[in-house]
XYZ file of N, CA and C in Angstrom:
315
model
N -18.435 6.189 -19.985
C -18.826 5.073 -18.568
C -17.403 4.808 -18.540
N -17.029 5.045 -17.217
C -15.885 4.419 -16.800
C -15.934 2.789 -15.739
N -14.930 2.277 -16.172
C -14.841 1.122 -15.280
C -14.669 0.981 -13.915
N -15.445 0.550 -13.019
C -15.232 0.445 -11.368
C -15.044 -0.729 -10.849
N -13.963 -0.552 -9.793
C -13.749 -2.070 -9.069
C -13.891 -1.933 -7.791
N -14.381 -3.017 -7.199
C -14.623 -3.171 -5.894
C -13.566 -3.623 -5.270
N -12.888 -2.995 -4.118
C -11.691 -3.207 -3.369
C -12.281 -3.172 -1.857
N -11.938 -4.411 -1.113
C -12.101 -4.405 0.114
C -11.679 -3.517 1.072
N -12.444 -3.140 2.088
C -11.975 -2.125 3.221
C -10.867 -2.610 3.628
N -10.861 -3.657 4.176
C -9.269 -4.180 4.803
C -8.224 -4.119 4.059
N -8.224 -4.134 2.757
C -7.328 -3.920 1.595
C -6.922 -2.547 1.590
N -7.714 -1.519 1.178
C -7.731 -0.325 1.432
C -6.813 0.231 2.501
N -7.301 -0.175 4.036
C -6.781 0.286 4.977
C -5.287 -0.407 5.148
N -5.226 -1.479 4.705
C -3.692 -1.978 4.682
C -2.938 -1.098 3.610
N -3.106 -0.756 2.629
C -2.551 0.232 1.590
C -2.241 1.440 2.587
N -3.048 1.960 3.177
C -3.181 3.146 3.701
C -2.265 3.154 4.829
N -2.045 2.082 5.726
C -1.416 1.893 6.678
C 0.191 1.789 6.261
N 0.385 1.268 4.776
C 1.811 1.246 4.396
C 2.225 2.452 4.145
N 1.483 3.282 3.777
C 1.821 4.684 3.397
C 1.854 5.634 4.631
N 1.786 5.058 5.822
C 1.692 5.962 7.190
C 0.283 6.846 7.119
N -0.776 6.793 6.670
C -1.851 7.389 6.617
C -3.006 6.881 6.861
N -4.392 7.639 6.979
C -5.355 6.829 7.358
C -6.646 6.817 5.874
N -7.376 6.416 5.806
C -7.826 5.868 4.445
C -8.579 7.008 3.949
N -9.031 7.673 4.976
C -9.797 9.489 4.589
C -8.832 10.261 3.930
N -7.559 10.171 4.304
C -6.524 11.084 3.622
C -5.880 10.436 2.252
N -5.852 9.010 2.303
C -5.462 8.498 0.936
C -6.964 8.852 -0.176
N -8.120 8.857 0.348
C -9.161 9.305 -0.592
C -9.285 10.711 -0.981
N -8.531 11.340 -0.038
C -8.536 13.046 -0.366
C -7.346 13.089 -1.702
N -6.450 12.329 -1.401
C -5.143 12.408 -2.506
C -5.839 11.893 -4.065
N -6.668 10.846 -3.785
C -7.207 10.222 -5.157
C -8.153 10.961 -5.606
N -9.116 11.590 -4.987
C -10.153 12.268 -5.376
C -10.564 13.479 -4.845
N -11.294 14.350 -5.654
C -11.772 15.656 -5.149
C -13.072 16.087 -5.039
N -13.889 15.297 -5.737
C -15.344 15.540 -5.284
C -16.059 14.567 -4.081
N -16.549 15.259 -3.316
C -17.262 14.547 -2.038
C -17.859 13.174 -2.170
N -18.754 13.346 -3.433
C -19.502 11.877 -3.587
C -18.548 10.933 -4.001
N -17.597 11.145 -4.745
C -16.744 10.047 -5.332
C -15.753 9.848 -4.100
N -15.452 10.621 -2.993
C -14.619 10.179 -1.949
C -15.336 9.203 -0.988
N -16.956 9.257 -0.959
C -17.664 8.298 -0.343
C -17.713 7.148 -0.868
N -17.546 7.016 -2.355
C -17.357 5.828 -3.044
C -16.160 5.207 -2.816
N -15.043 6.011 -2.796
C -13.498 5.334 -2.613
C -13.700 4.694 -1.132
N -14.009 5.526 -0.399
C -14.127 4.920 1.301
C -14.536 3.832 1.065
N -15.796 3.604 0.445
C -16.461 2.113 0.489
C -15.828 1.073 -0.663
N -14.788 1.251 -0.992
C -14.002 0.542 -1.742
C -14.433 0.427 -3.314
N -15.210 1.332 -3.866
C -15.396 1.497 -5.235
C -14.520 2.433 -5.700
N -13.610 1.862 -6.523
C -12.789 2.684 -7.272
C -12.665 2.917 -8.803
N -11.920 3.563 -9.702
C -12.182 3.689 -10.982
C -10.612 2.748 -11.540
N -10.856 2.368 -12.846
C -9.599 1.695 -13.265
C -8.135 2.646 -12.883
N -8.490 4.041 -13.198
C -6.848 4.655 -13.022
C -6.740 4.643 -11.559
N -7.679 4.792 -10.679
C -7.494 4.750 -9.022
C -6.826 3.710 -8.883
N -7.451 2.355 -9.314
C -6.948 1.324 -8.853
C -5.591 1.031 -9.373
N -5.066 1.174 -10.502
C -3.802 1.486 -11.158
C -2.565 2.248 -10.154
N -3.111 3.495 -9.953
C -2.430 4.117 -9.027
C -2.223 3.826 -7.798
N -3.430 3.059 -6.857
C -3.284 2.298 -5.710
C -2.378 1.254 -5.636
N -2.082 0.337 -6.792
C -1.283 -0.703 -6.761
C 0.317 -0.128 -6.921
N 0.263 0.893 -7.879
C 1.656 1.693 -7.779
C 2.189 1.958 -6.895
N 1.240 2.849 -6.033
C 1.762 3.703 -4.847
C 2.288 2.606 -3.561
N 1.560 1.575 -3.730
C 1.798 0.701 -2.797
C 2.721 -0.278 -3.078
N 3.367 -0.471 -4.312
C 4.303 -1.306 -4.872
C 3.840 -2.751 -4.929
N 2.576 -2.909 -5.021
C 1.863 -4.259 -4.937
C 1.595 -4.830 -6.341
N 1.488 -6.043 -6.530
C 0.853 -6.352 -7.944
C -0.753 -6.109 -7.577
N -1.103 -5.740 -9.256
C -2.272 -5.019 -9.450
C -3.769 -6.210 -8.631
N -3.261 -7.536 -8.685
C -4.293 -8.341 -8.280
C -4.334 -8.402 -6.992
N -3.407 -8.113 -6.061
C -3.609 -7.867 -4.532
C -4.830 -7.098 -4.026
N -5.358 -6.112 -5.131
C -6.426 -5.155 -4.461
C -7.601 -6.055 -4.473
N -7.878 -7.057 -5.204
C -9.182 -7.673 -5.115
C -9.178 -8.777 -4.293
N -7.991 -9.025 -3.098
C -8.278 -9.748 -2.350
C -9.226 -9.421 -1.086
N -9.915 -10.393 -0.517
C -10.930 -9.986 0.643
C -9.937 -9.695 1.582
N -8.754 -9.945 2.157
C -7.744 -9.570 3.220
C -6.725 -9.191 2.643
N -5.716 -8.324 3.199
C -4.505 -8.341 2.742
C -3.613 -9.557 2.802
N -2.730 -9.569 2.262
C -1.652 -10.881 2.488
C -0.574 -10.683 3.468
N -0.319 -11.401 4.025
C 0.862 -11.547 4.747
C 2.314 -11.334 4.105
N 2.849 -10.226 4.243
C 4.150 -10.238 3.879
C 5.031 -10.504 4.692
N 6.228 -11.446 4.463
C 7.116 -11.503 5.474
C 8.115 -10.831 5.556
N 8.866 -10.152 6.147
C 10.012 -9.620 6.009
C 11.378 -10.199 6.681
N 12.501 -10.275 6.218
C 13.419 -10.905 7.134
C 13.711 -10.311 8.333
N 14.028 -11.357 9.001
C 14.425 -10.833 10.424
C 15.935 -10.301 10.671
N 16.248 -9.055 10.916
C 17.474 -8.561 10.870
C 17.673 -8.125 12.533
N 18.926 -8.316 12.850
C 19.099 -7.785 14.205
C 19.499 -6.333 14.349
N 18.829 -5.512 15.353
C 18.879 -4.184 15.201
C 20.152 -3.699 16.061
N 21.341 -3.172 15.373
C 22.375 -2.832 16.263
C 22.467 -1.299 16.634
N 21.281 -0.603 16.416
C 21.306 0.684 16.405
C 21.164 1.167 17.842
N 21.986 2.158 18.193
C 21.830 2.581 19.788
C 21.106 3.589 20.079
N 19.986 3.930 19.814
C 19.183 4.953 19.759
C 18.306 4.701 20.575
N 17.573 5.254 21.519
C 16.397 4.502 22.298
C 15.042 4.791 21.469
N 14.983 5.612 20.507
C 13.559 5.739 19.852
C 13.947 5.189 18.230
N 14.411 4.108 18.281
C 14.587 3.821 16.600
C 13.399 3.688 15.737
N 13.416 4.297 14.725
C 12.246 4.203 13.877
C 12.442 2.788 13.105
N 11.079 2.048 12.959
C 11.218 0.790 12.069
C 11.608 1.119 10.665
N 12.398 -0.072 10.326
C 12.823 -0.063 8.684
C 11.545 0.208 7.799
N 12.122 0.985 6.680
C 11.213 1.472 5.964
C 11.008 0.409 4.667
N 10.065 0.459 3.984
C 9.860 -0.230 2.752
C 11.033 -0.345 1.967
N 11.408 1.208 1.633
C 12.716 1.240 0.618
C 14.074 0.560 1.246
N 14.005 0.409 2.542
C 15.168 -0.407 3.133
C 14.947 -1.595 2.701
N 13.936 -2.336 2.734
C 13.401 -3.945 2.234
C 13.598 -4.064 0.673
N 13.329 -3.063 0.130
C 13.579 -3.022 -1.485
C 14.965 -3.240 -1.979
N 15.937 -2.277 -1.142
C 17.072 -2.429 -1.516
C 17.698 -3.622 -0.936
N 17.559 -4.148 0.178
C 17.980 -5.547 0.672
C 17.591 -6.584 -0.302
N 16.477 -6.648 -0.759
C 15.957 -7.314 -1.667
C 16.612 -7.625 -2.984
N 16.837 -6.368 -3.395
C 17.740 -5.957 -4.550
C 19.352 -6.707 -4.410
N 19.715 -6.306 -3.368
C 21.139 -6.827 -3.175
C 21.290 -8.342 -2.970
N 20.168 -8.895 -2.419
C 20.293 -10.289 -2.511
C 20.107 -11.028 -3.730
N 19.143 -10.543 -4.426
C 18.914 -10.966 -5.881
C 20.344 -10.934 -6.651
N 21.042 -9.890 -6.526
C 22.202 -9.491 -7.183
C 23.335 -10.638 -6.488
N 23.446 -10.726 -5.338
C 24.250 -11.830 -4.752
C 23.972 -13.183 -5.156
N 22.787 -13.552 -5.634
C 22.129 -15.022 -5.816
C 22.740 -14.998 -7.241
């Protein structure tokens, strides 16, 4: 008998959005059985899946159990890029920036 956790649909959608995917694509990456995919889409995940979700999203494990996703504020930076179609800054960029600021402090 495996332990199952209930994760709210807004949090699942938030995690999928952070990965630039939809929830059904995320479910297919985590589960192969059709019945279990339906459980995943309804927010019912196993302990292993919950741990993998938190690791994938790079969030604390407890964030998975919130009713709605937390608001994560990013520092406001001027964008001096000269391209017409500039892509938004990635999560990796903000991680490196936070690491640099921590080392400076």
